[in-house]
Amino acid sequence: PQGSEPPPKRARGGDEEEVATHGQAGCQCTVLTNFAQIGVKSDLQVFQFDVRFEPPIAKAENRRRVLSECKMDSLLAGSPGASGVAYDGNAILYVANGALQLSSEAARQGWVDENGELGFTRQEAGRKPLQLTLKRAGGD
């Protein structure tokens, strides 16, 4: 029947704990999750970069497309051991096992280093130039 709820599912291997209620609005509900343990090598280093687009780009899918078209592989080439990047679609880029660095190849592709910020300008016919800036977060 319409509006009927499925029977509640129980967590595996444990007793249900009482949930503390915080705040004044909403209602208390039970949330059950599945999870998997992820093993990470102890020597993993992750570097975070703040990503800015000027002018701003509204849609995450367009930001991802522009970032992928900006030849970031050449920045990874300047950092031996860097094993890849992950972008949150908004303003954060993570690099595993190395920081992005301006290499001679990256400079030939159009990247510049201005006071520790990596920049790339993309010109499209009939449009204002798009400036992408990557700034390492958290210092050196």
mmCIF file of N, CA and C in Angstrom, residues 15-135:
data_model
loop_
_atom_site.group_PDB
_atom_site.id
_atom_site.type_symbol
_atom_site.label_atom_id
_atom_site.label_comp_id
_atom_site.label_asym_id
_atom_site.label_seq_id
_atom_site.Cartn_x
_atom_site.Cartn_y
_atom_site.Cartn_z
ATOM 1 N N ASP A 15 24.730 -4.019 19.225
ATOM 2 C CA ASP A 15 23.470 -3.521 19.764
ATOM 3 C C ASP A 15 23.226 -2.122 19.254
ATOM 4 N N GLU A 16 21.977 -1.786 19.107
ATOM 5 C CA GLU A 16 21.654 -0.426 18.704
ATOM 6 C C GLU A 16 21.881 0.491 19.892
ATOM 7 N N GLU A 17 22.527 1.626 19.632
ATOM 8 C CA GLU A 17 22.798 2.582 20.697
ATOM 9 C C GLU A 17 21.754 3.677 20.651
ATOM 10 N N GLU A 18 21.493 4.276 21.806
ATOM 11 C CA GLU A 18 20.552 5.377 21.860
ATOM 12 C C GLU A 18 21.181 6.599 21.206
ATOM 13 N N VAL A 19 20.378 7.321 20.452
ATOM 14 C CA VAL A 19 20.863 8.481 19.722
ATOM 15 C C VAL A 19 20.535 9.734 20.512
ATOM 16 N N ALA A 20 21.550 10.569 20.762
ATOM 17 C CA ALA A 20 21.321 11.830 21.456
ATOM 18 C C ALA A 20 20.691 12.819 20.485
ATOM 19 N N THR A 21 19.764 13.608 20.974
ATOM 20 C CA THR A 21 19.086 14.598 20.139
ATOM 21 C C THR A 21 19.718 15.953 20.404
ATOM 22 N N HIS A 22 20.059 16.660 19.347
ATOM 23 C CA HIS A 22 20.625 17.995 19.452
ATOM 24 C C HIS A 22 19.747 18.948 18.661
ATOM 25 N N GLY A 23 19.613 20.161 19.139
ATOM 26 C CA GLY A 23 18.839 21.154 18.403
ATOM 27 C C GLY A 23 17.367 21.100 18.764
ATOM 28 N N GLN A 24 16.585 21.953 18.127
ATOM 29 C CA GLN A 24 15.179 22.094 18.438
ATOM 30 C C GLN A 24 14.267 21.645 17.303
ATOM 31 N N ALA A 25 14.769 21.590 16.080
ATOM 32 C CA ALA A 25 13.918 21.306 14.928
ATOM 33 C C ALA A 25 14.127 19.876 14.452
ATOM 34 N N GLY A 26 13.246 19.425 13.601
ATOM 35 C CA GLY A 26 13.396 18.106 13.005
ATOM 36 C C GLY A 26 12.908 17.006 13.927
ATOM 37 N N CYS A 27 13.192 15.796 13.528
ATOM 38 C CA CYS A 27 12.775 14.665 14.348
ATOM 39 C C CYS A 27 13.925 13.672 14.437
ATOM 40 N N GLN A 28 13.899 12.890 15.503
ATOM 41 C CA GLN A 28 14.947 11.893 15.713
ATOM 42 C C GLN A 28 14.714 10.720 14.770
ATOM 43 N N CYS A 29 15.800 10.223 14.177
ATOM 44 C CA CYS A 29 15.700 9.061 13.316
ATOM 45 C C CYS A 29 16.936 8.200 13.505
ATOM 46 N N THR A 30 16.825 6.955 13.165
ATOM 47 C CA THR A 30 17.943 6.037 13.262
ATOM 48 C C THR A 30 18.585 5.912 11.885
ATOM 49 N N VAL A 31 19.890 6.003 11.835
ATOM 50 C CA VAL A 31 20.618 5.885 10.575
ATOM 51 C C VAL A 31 21.585 4.723 10.702
ATOM 52 N N LEU A 32 21.505 3.804 9.771
ATOM 53 C CA LEU A 32 22.430 2.682 9.729
ATOM 54 C C LEU A 32 23.288 2.814 8.478
ATOM 55 N N THR A 33 24.566 2.536 8.603
ATOM 56 C CA THR A 33 25.447 2.655 7.452
ATOM 57 C C THR A 33 26.252 1.386 7.265
ATOM 58 N N ASN A 34 26.642 1.170 6.061
ATOM 59 C CA ASN A 34 27.611 0.124 5.755
ATOM 60 C C ASN A 34 28.939 0.821 5.544
ATOM 61 N N PHE A 35 30.011 0.159 5.859
ATOM 62 C CA PHE A 35 31.312 0.774 5.650
ATOM 63 C C PHE A 35 32.329 -0.292 5.326
ATOM 64 N N ALA A 36 33.387 0.157 4.742
ATOM 65 C CA ALA A 36 34.504 -0.727 4.432
ATOM 66 C C ALA A 36 35.773 -0.048 4.930
ATOM 67 N N GLN A 37 36.624 -0.807 5.547
ATOM 68 C CA GLN A 37 37.880 -0.259 6.022
ATOM 69 C C GLN A 37 38.813 -0.064 4.836
ATOM 70 N N ILE A 38 39.485 1.069 4.802
ATOM 71 C CA ILE A 38 40.407 1.386 3.716
ATOM 72 C C ILE A 38 41.805 1.449 4.298
ATOM 73 N N GLY A 39 42.695 0.678 3.725
ATOM 74 C CA GLY A 39 44.086 0.691 4.166
ATOM 75 C C GLY A 39 44.878 1.730 3.388
ATOM 76 N N VAL A 40 45.676 2.509 4.090
ATOM 77 C CA VAL A 40 46.499 3.545 3.468
ATOM 78 C C VAL A 40 47.938 3.324 3.889
ATOM 79 N N LYS A 41 48.831 3.346 2.932
ATOM 80 C CA LYS A 41 50.251 3.186 3.253
ATOM 81 C C LYS A 41 50.704 4.341 4.135
ATOM 82 N N SER A 42 51.571 4.035 5.076
ATOM 83 C CA SER A 42 52.000 5.046 6.040
ATOM 84 C C SER A 42 52.828 6.162 5.404
ATOM 85 N N ASP A 43 53.382 5.939 4.230
ATOM 86 C CA ASP A 43 54.210 6.965 3.601
ATOM 87 C C ASP A 43 53.428 7.853 2.631
ATOM 88 N N LEU A 44 52.102 7.707 2.586
ATOM 89 C CA LEU A 44 51.276 8.539 1.697
ATOM 90 C C LEU A 44 51.325 9.995 2.146
ATOM 91 N N GLN A 45 51.549 10.875 1.206
ATOM 92 C CA GLN A 45 51.481 12.309 1.459
ATOM 93 C C GLN A 45 50.426 12.884 0.528
ATOM 94 N N VAL A 46 49.579 13.748 1.068
ATOM 95 C CA VAL A 46 48.547 14.384 0.261
ATOM 96 C C VAL A 46 48.716 15.893 0.386
ATOM 97 N N PHE A 47 48.792 16.560 -0.761
ATOM 98 C CA PHE A 47 48.917 18.004 -0.800
ATOM 99 C C PHE A 47 47.598 18.578 -1.294
ATOM 100 N N GLN A 48 47.160 19.652 -0.660
ATOM 101 C CA GLN A 48 45.892 20.284 -1.018
ATOM 102 C C GLN A 48 46.160 21.618 -1.700
ATOM 103 N N PHE A 49 45.413 21.863 -2.773
ATOM 104 C CA PHE A 49 45.498 23.118 -3.500
ATOM 105 C C PHE A 49 44.117 23.762 -3.564
ATOM 106 N N ASP A 50 44.076 25.068 -3.362
ATOM 107 C CA ASP A 50 42.845 25.822 -3.556
ATOM 108 C C ASP A 50 42.736 26.143 -5.041
ATOM 109 N N VAL A 51 41.555 25.944 -5.608
ATOM 110 C CA VAL A 51 41.316 26.155 -7.041
ATOM 111 C C VAL A 51 40.393 27.354 -7.203
ATOM 112 N N ARG A 52 40.805 28.305 -8.054
ATOM 113 C CA ARG A 52 39.962 29.480 -8.346
ATOM 114 C C ARG A 52 39.829 29.653 -9.847
ATOM 115 N N PHE A 53 38.629 29.984 -10.273
ATOM 116 C CA PHE A 53 38.359 30.303 -11.668
ATOM 117 C C PHE A 53 37.916 31.757 -11.728
ATOM 118 N N GLU A 54 38.491 32.507 -12.653
ATOM 119 C CA GLU A 54 38.101 33.911 -12.841
ATOM 120 C C GLU A 54 37.879 34.147 -14.319
ATOM 121 N N PRO A 55 36.694 34.469 -14.782
ATOM 122 C CA PRO A 55 35.486 34.631 -13.974
ATOM 123 C C PRO A 55 35.013 33.294 -13.425
ATOM 124 N N PRO A 56 34.217 33.338 -12.329
ATOM 125 C CA PRO A 56 33.733 32.094 -11.718
ATOM 126 C C PRO A 56 32.916 31.249 -12.706
ATOM 127 N N ILE A 57 32.977 29.944 -12.526
ATOM 128 C CA ILE A 57 32.203 28.996 -13.338
ATOM 129 C C ILE A 57 31.150 28.385 -12.426
ATOM 130 N N ALA A 58 29.882 28.493 -12.823
ATOM 131 C CA ALA A 58 28.774 28.098 -11.954
ATOM 132 C C ALA A 58 28.645 26.586 -11.775
ATOM 133 N N LYS A 59 28.749 25.819 -12.835
ATOM 134 C CA LYS A 59 28.471 24.382 -12.756
ATOM 135 C C LYS A 59 29.739 23.565 -12.507
ATOM 136 N N ALA A 60 29.606 22.598 -11.589
ATOM 137 C CA ALA A 60 30.739 21.727 -11.256
ATOM 138 C C ALA A 60 31.223 20.953 -12.478
ATOM 139 N N GLU A 61 30.299 20.492 -13.325
ATOM 140 C CA GLU A 61 30.713 19.719 -14.505
ATOM 141 C C GLU A 61 31.555 20.568 -15.447
ATOM 142 N N ASN A 62 31.258 21.869 -15.541
ATOM 143 C CA ASN A 62 32.060 22.756 -16.389
ATOM 144 C C ASN A 62 33.419 23.039 -15.757
ATOM 145 N N ARG A 63 33.457 23.183 -14.423
ATOM 146 C CA ARG A 63 34.750 23.377 -13.742
ATOM 147 C C ARG A 63 35.637 22.155 -13.949
ATOM 148 N N ARG A 64 35.062 20.957 -13.842
ATOM 149 C CA ARG A 64 35.834 19.729 -14.049
ATOM 150 C C ARG A 64 36.370 19.656 -15.479
ATOM 151 N N ARG A 65 35.528 20.024 -16.440
ATOM 152 C CA ARG A 65 35.936 19.980 -17.847
ATOM 153 C C ARG A 65 37.090 20.935 -18.098
ATOM 154 N N VAL A 66 36.963 22.166 -17.611
ATOM 155 C CA VAL A 66 38.017 23.167 -17.815
ATOM 156 C C VAL A 66 39.314 22.697 -17.157
ATOM 157 N N LEU A 67 39.221 22.182 -15.944
ATOM 158 C CA LEU A 67 40.427 21.722 -15.248
ATOM 159 C C LEU A 67 41.101 20.595 -16.028
ATOM 160 N N SER A 68 40.309 19.697 -16.583
ATOM 161 C CA SER A 68 40.900 18.586 -17.346
ATOM 162 C C SER A 68 41.526 19.053 -18.654
ATOM 163 N N GLU A 69 41.047 20.166 -19.199
ATOM 164 C CA GLU A 69 41.587 20.689 -20.461
ATOM 165 C C GLU A 69 42.829 21.551 -20.270
ATOM 166 N N CYS A 70 43.211 21.822 -19.043
ATOM 167 C CA CYS A 70 44.338 22.737 -18.777
ATOM 168 C C CYS A 70 45.688 22.049 -18.658
ATOM 169 N N LYS A 71 45.797 20.832 -19.144
ATOM 170 C CA LYS A 71 47.089 20.134 -19.248
ATOM 171 C C LYS A 71 47.819 20.046 -17.910
ATOM 172 N N MET A 72 47.114 19.582 -16.886
ATOM 173 C CA MET A 72 47.715 19.461 -15.559
ATOM 174 C C MET A 72 48.763 18.365 -15.474
ATOM 175 N N ASP A 73 48.750 17.427 -16.402
ATOM 176 C CA ASP A 73 49.767 16.363 -16.392
ATOM 177 C C ASP A 73 51.173 16.933 -16.417
ATOM 178 N N SER A 74 51.331 18.071 -17.093
ATOM 179 C CA SER A 74 52.658 18.679 -17.160
ATOM 180 C C SER A 74 53.097 19.208 -15.791
ATOM 181 N N LEU A 75 52.137 19.569 -14.918
ATOM 182 C CA LEU A 75 52.483 19.993 -13.555
ATOM 183 C C LEU A 75 52.884 18.788 -12.707
ATOM 184 N N LEU A 76 52.225 17.661 -12.937
ATOM 185 C CA LEU A 76 52.583 16.438 -12.214
ATOM 186 C C LEU A 76 53.965 15.950 -12.618
ATOM 187 N N ALA A 77 54.321 16.164 -13.886
ATOM 188 C CA ALA A 77 55.628 15.726 -14.376
ATOM 189 C C ALA A 77 56.762 16.431 -13.632
ATOM 190 N N GLY A 78 56.504 17.617 -13.098
ATOM 191 C CA GLY A 78 57.522 18.359 -12.347
ATOM 192 C C GLY A 78 57.703 17.848 -10.935
ATOM 193 N N SER A 79 56.908 16.874 -10.539
ATOM 194 C CA SER A 79 56.978 16.345 -9.184
ATOM 195 C C SER A 79 57.123 14.822 -9.229
ATOM 196 N N PRO A 80 58.356 14.324 -9.280
ATOM 197 C CA PRO A 80 58.558 12.879 -9.334
ATOM 198 C C PRO A 80 57.869 12.189 -8.159
ATOM 199 N N GLY A 81 57.197 11.110 -8.430
ATOM 200 C CA GLY A 81 56.501 10.368 -7.385
ATOM 201 C C GLY A 81 55.041 10.718 -7.236
ATOM 202 N N ALA A 82 54.625 11.848 -7.808
ATOM 203 C CA ALA A 82 53.213 12.218 -7.722
ATOM 204 C C ALA A 82 52.395 11.167 -8.464
ATOM 205 N N SER A 83 51.368 10.669 -7.799
ATOM 206 C CA SER A 83 50.641 9.542 -8.379
ATOM 207 C C SER A 83 49.233 9.870 -8.838
ATOM 208 N N GLY A 84 48.810 11.103 -8.749
ATOM 209 C CA GLY A 84 47.492 11.442 -9.269
ATOM 210 C C GLY A 84 46.850 12.584 -8.530
ATOM 211 N N VAL A 85 45.717 13.026 -9.056
ATOM 212 C CA VAL A 85 44.978 14.135 -8.468
ATOM 213 C C VAL A 85 43.520 13.745 -8.278
ATOM 214 N N ALA A 86 42.869 14.438 -7.350
ATOM 215 C CA ALA A 86 41.433 14.289 -7.135
ATOM 216 C C ALA A 86 40.871 15.692 -6.933
ATOM 217 N N TYR A 87 39.806 16.012 -7.637
ATOM 218 C CA TYR A 87 39.200 17.339 -7.579
ATOM 219 C C TYR A 87 37.789 17.205 -7.044
ATOM 220 N N ASP A 88 37.407 18.061 -6.093
ATOM 221 C CA ASP A 88 36.083 17.963 -5.479
ATOM 222 C C ASP A 88 34.975 18.614 -6.310
ATOM 223 N N GLY A 89 35.331 19.213 -7.454
ATOM 224 C CA GLY A 89 34.327 19.837 -8.306
ATOM 225 C C GLY A 89 34.009 21.264 -7.914
ATOM 226 N N ASN A 90 34.611 21.740 -6.836
ATOM 227 C CA ASN A 90 34.333 23.090 -6.379
ATOM 228 C C ASN A 90 35.612 23.912 -6.258
ATOM 229 N N ALA A 91 36.348 23.721 -5.157
ATOM 230 C CA ALA A 91 37.495 24.590 -4.924
ATOM 231 C C ALA A 91 38.710 23.889 -4.349
ATOM 232 N N ILE A 92 38.709 22.559 -4.299
ATOM 233 C CA ILE A 92 39.831 21.852 -3.694
ATOM 234 C C ILE A 92 40.349 20.778 -4.639
ATOM 235 N N LEU A 93 41.666 20.756 -4.779
ATOM 236 C CA LEU A 93 42.352 19.746 -5.580
ATOM 237 C C LEU A 93 43.356 19.057 -4.666
ATOM 238 N N TYR A 94 43.343 17.730 -4.642
ATOM 239 C CA TYR A 94 44.290 16.962 -3.850
ATOM 240 C C TYR A 94 45.281 16.286 -4.785
ATOM 241 N N VAL A 95 46.538 16.268 -4.379
ATOM 242 C CA VAL A 95 47.585 15.593 -5.141
ATOM 243 C C VAL A 95 48.242 14.570 -4.220
ATOM 244 N N ALA A 96 48.309 13.324 -4.683
ATOM 245 C CA ALA A 96 48.912 12.259 -3.884
ATOM 246 C C ALA A 96 50.392 12.140 -4.181
ATOM 247 N N ASN A 97 51.181 12.097 -3.113
ATOM 248 C CA ASN A 97 52.618 11.822 -3.171
ATOM 249 C C ASN A 97 53.434 12.834 -3.964
ATOM 250 N N GLY A 98 53.023 14.066 -3.937
ATOM 251 C CA GLY A 98 53.816 15.114 -4.585
ATOM 252 C C GLY A 98 53.009 16.371 -4.776
ATOM 253 N N ALA A 99 53.681 17.482 -4.815
ATOM 254 C CA ALA A 99 53.017 18.756 -5.040
ATOM 255 C C ALA A 99 53.123 19.119 -6.519
ATOM 256 N N LEU A 100 52.145 19.864 -7.000
ATOM 257 C CA LEU A 100 52.225 20.351 -8.381
ATOM 258 C C LEU A 100 53.342 21.376 -8.467
ATOM 259 N N GLN A 101 54.151 21.262 -9.506
ATOM 260 C CA GLN A 101 55.280 22.183 -9.668
ATOM 261 C C GLN A 101 55.396 22.587 -11.126
ATOM 262 N N LEU A 102 55.847 23.810 -11.321
ATOM 263 C CA LEU A 102 56.039 24.302 -12.679
ATOM 264 C C LEU A 102 57.298 23.675 -13.267
ATOM 265 N N SER A 103 57.114 22.845 -14.258
ATOM 266 C CA SER A 103 58.233 22.246 -14.984
ATOM 267 C C SER A 103 58.405 23.021 -16.285
ATOM 268 N N SER A 104 59.484 22.758 -16.993
ATOM 269 C CA SER A 104 59.673 23.427 -18.282
ATOM 270 C C SER A 104 58.563 23.028 -19.253
ATOM 271 N N GLU A 105 58.106 21.783 -19.168
ATOM 272 C CA GLU A 105 56.998 21.328 -20.017
ATOM 273 C C GLU A 105 55.711 22.078 -19.673
ATOM 274 N N ALA A 106 55.448 22.267 -18.379
ATOM 275 C CA ALA A 106 54.245 22.995 -17.958
ATOM 276 C C ALA A 106 54.306 24.445 -18.444
ATOM 277 N N ALA A 107 55.478 25.042 -18.373
ATOM 278 C CA ALA A 107 55.635 26.424 -18.858
ATOM 279 C C ALA A 107 55.367 26.502 -20.358
ATOM 280 N N ARG A 108 55.828 25.515 -21.114
ATOM 281 C CA ARG A 108 55.553 25.486 -22.560
ATOM 282 C C ARG A 108 54.061 25.324 -22.848
ATOM 283 N N GLN A 109 53.347 24.639 -21.945
ATOM 284 C CA GLN A 109 51.903 24.438 -22.112
ATOM 285 C C GLN A 109 51.100 25.684 -21.752
ATOM 286 N N GLY A 110 51.758 26.671 -21.109
ATOM 287 C CA GLY A 110 51.060 27.911 -20.765
ATOM 288 C C GLY A 110 50.926 28.183 -19.282
ATOM 289 N N TRP A 111 51.407 27.298 -18.419
ATOM 290 C CA TRP A 111 51.344 27.512 -16.978
ATOM 291 C C TRP A 111 52.410 28.515 -16.546
ATOM 292 N N VAL A 112 52.108 29.307 -15.544
ATOM 293 C CA VAL A 112 53.058 30.256 -14.965
ATOM 294 C C VAL A 112 53.037 30.106 -13.449
ATOM 295 N N ASP A 113 54.130 30.496 -12.811
ATOM 296 C CA ASP A 113 54.213 30.512 -11.345
ATOM 297 C C ASP A 113 54.380 31.960 -10.927
ATOM 298 N N GLU A 114 53.360 32.488 -10.260
ATOM 299 C CA GLU A 114 53.396 33.870 -9.788
ATOM 300 C C GLU A 114 53.283 33.878 -8.276
ATOM 301 N N ASN A 115 54.403 34.117 -7.607
ATOM 302 C CA ASN A 115 54.448 34.171 -6.145
ATOM 303 C C ASN A 115 53.912 32.892 -5.496
ATOM 304 N N GLY A 116 54.277 31.757 -6.040
ATOM 305 C CA GLY A 116 53.872 30.481 -5.471
ATOM 306 C C GLY A 116 52.503 29.990 -5.902
ATOM 307 N N GLU A 117 51.799 30.757 -6.713
ATOM 308 C CA GLU A 117 50.509 30.329 -7.246
ATOM 309 C C GLU A 117 50.686 29.931 -8.702
ATOM 310 N N LEU A 118 50.175 28.769 -9.060
ATOM 311 C CA LEU A 118 50.246 28.307 -10.443
ATOM 312 C C LEU A 118 49.032 28.839 -11.189
ATOM 313 N N GLY A 119 49.279 29.409 -12.365
ATOM 314 C CA GLY A 119 48.183 29.997 -13.133
ATOM 315 C C GLY A 119 48.184 29.534 -14.571
ATOM 316 N N PHE A 120 46.988 29.475 -15.128
ATOM 317 C CA PHE A 120 46.801 29.085 -16.522
ATOM 318 C C PHE A 120 45.686 29.955 -17.088
ATOM 319 N N THR A 121 45.947 30.602 -18.214
ATOM 320 C CA THR A 121 44.932 31.433 -18.854
ATOM 321 C C THR A 121 44.483 30.755 -20.133
ATOM 322 N N ARG A 122 43.178 30.639 -20.260
ATOM 323 C CA ARG A 122 42.598 30.017 -21.448
ATOM 324 C C ARG A 122 41.773 31.058 -22.185
ATOM 325 N N GLN A 123 42.087 31.251 -23.441
ATOM 326 C CA GLN A 123 41.377 32.222 -24.270
ATOM 327 C C GLN A 123 40.448 31.497 -25.231
ATOM 328 N N GLU A 124 39.184 31.873 -25.210
ATOM 329 C CA GLU A 124 38.220 31.348 -26.167
ATOM 330 C C GLU A 124 37.742 32.505 -27.021
ATOM 331 N N ALA A 125 37.564 32.252 -28.304
ATOM 332 C CA ALA A 125 37.152 33.294 -29.239
ATOM 333 C C ALA A 125 35.852 33.957 -28.765
ATOM 334 N N GLY A 126 35.885 35.276 -28.738
ATOM 335 C CA GLY A 126 34.696 36.041 -28.389
ATOM 336 C C GLY A 126 34.345 36.053 -26.915
ATOM 337 N N ARG A 127 35.215 35.544 -26.068
ATOM 338 C CA ARG A 127 34.941 35.504 -24.631
ATOM 339 C C ARG A 127 36.072 36.135 -23.854
ATOM 340 N N LYS A 128 35.755 36.524 -22.641
ATOM 341 C CA LYS A 128 36.756 37.032 -21.719
ATOM 342 C C LYS A 128 37.702 35.883 -21.352
ATOM 343 N N PRO A 129 39.013 36.136 -21.236
ATOM 344 C CA PRO A 129 39.947 35.057 -20.874
ATOM 345 C C PRO A 129 39.564 34.426 -19.535
ATOM 346 N N LEU A 130 39.742 33.127 -19.433
ATOM 347 C CA LEU A 130 39.468 32.393 -18.206
ATOM 348 C C LEU A 130 40.797 32.137 -17.504
ATOM 349 N N GLN A 131 40.904 32.573 -16.267
ATOM 350 C CA GLN A 131 42.120 32.392 -15.482
ATOM 351 C C GLN A 131 41.876 31.309 -14.435
ATOM 352 N N LEU A 132 42.705 30.268 -14.454
ATOM 353 C CA LEU A 132 42.676 29.207 -13.456
ATOM 354 C C LEU A 132 43.884 29.403 -12.551
ATOM 355 N N THR A 133 43.650 29.411 -11.237
ATOM 356 C CA THR A 133 44.740 29.580 -10.276
ATOM 357 C C THR A 133 44.719 28.442 -9.273
ATOM 358 N N LEU A 134 45.883 27.854 -9.036
ATOM 359 C CA LEU A 134 46.070 26.790 -8.048
ATOM 360 C C LEU A 134 47.037 27.290 -6.985
ATOM 361 N N LYS A 135 46.582 27.326 -5.739
ATOM 362 C CA LYS A 135 47.429 27.788 -4.649
ATOM 363 C C LYS A 135 47.518 26.693 -3.594
#
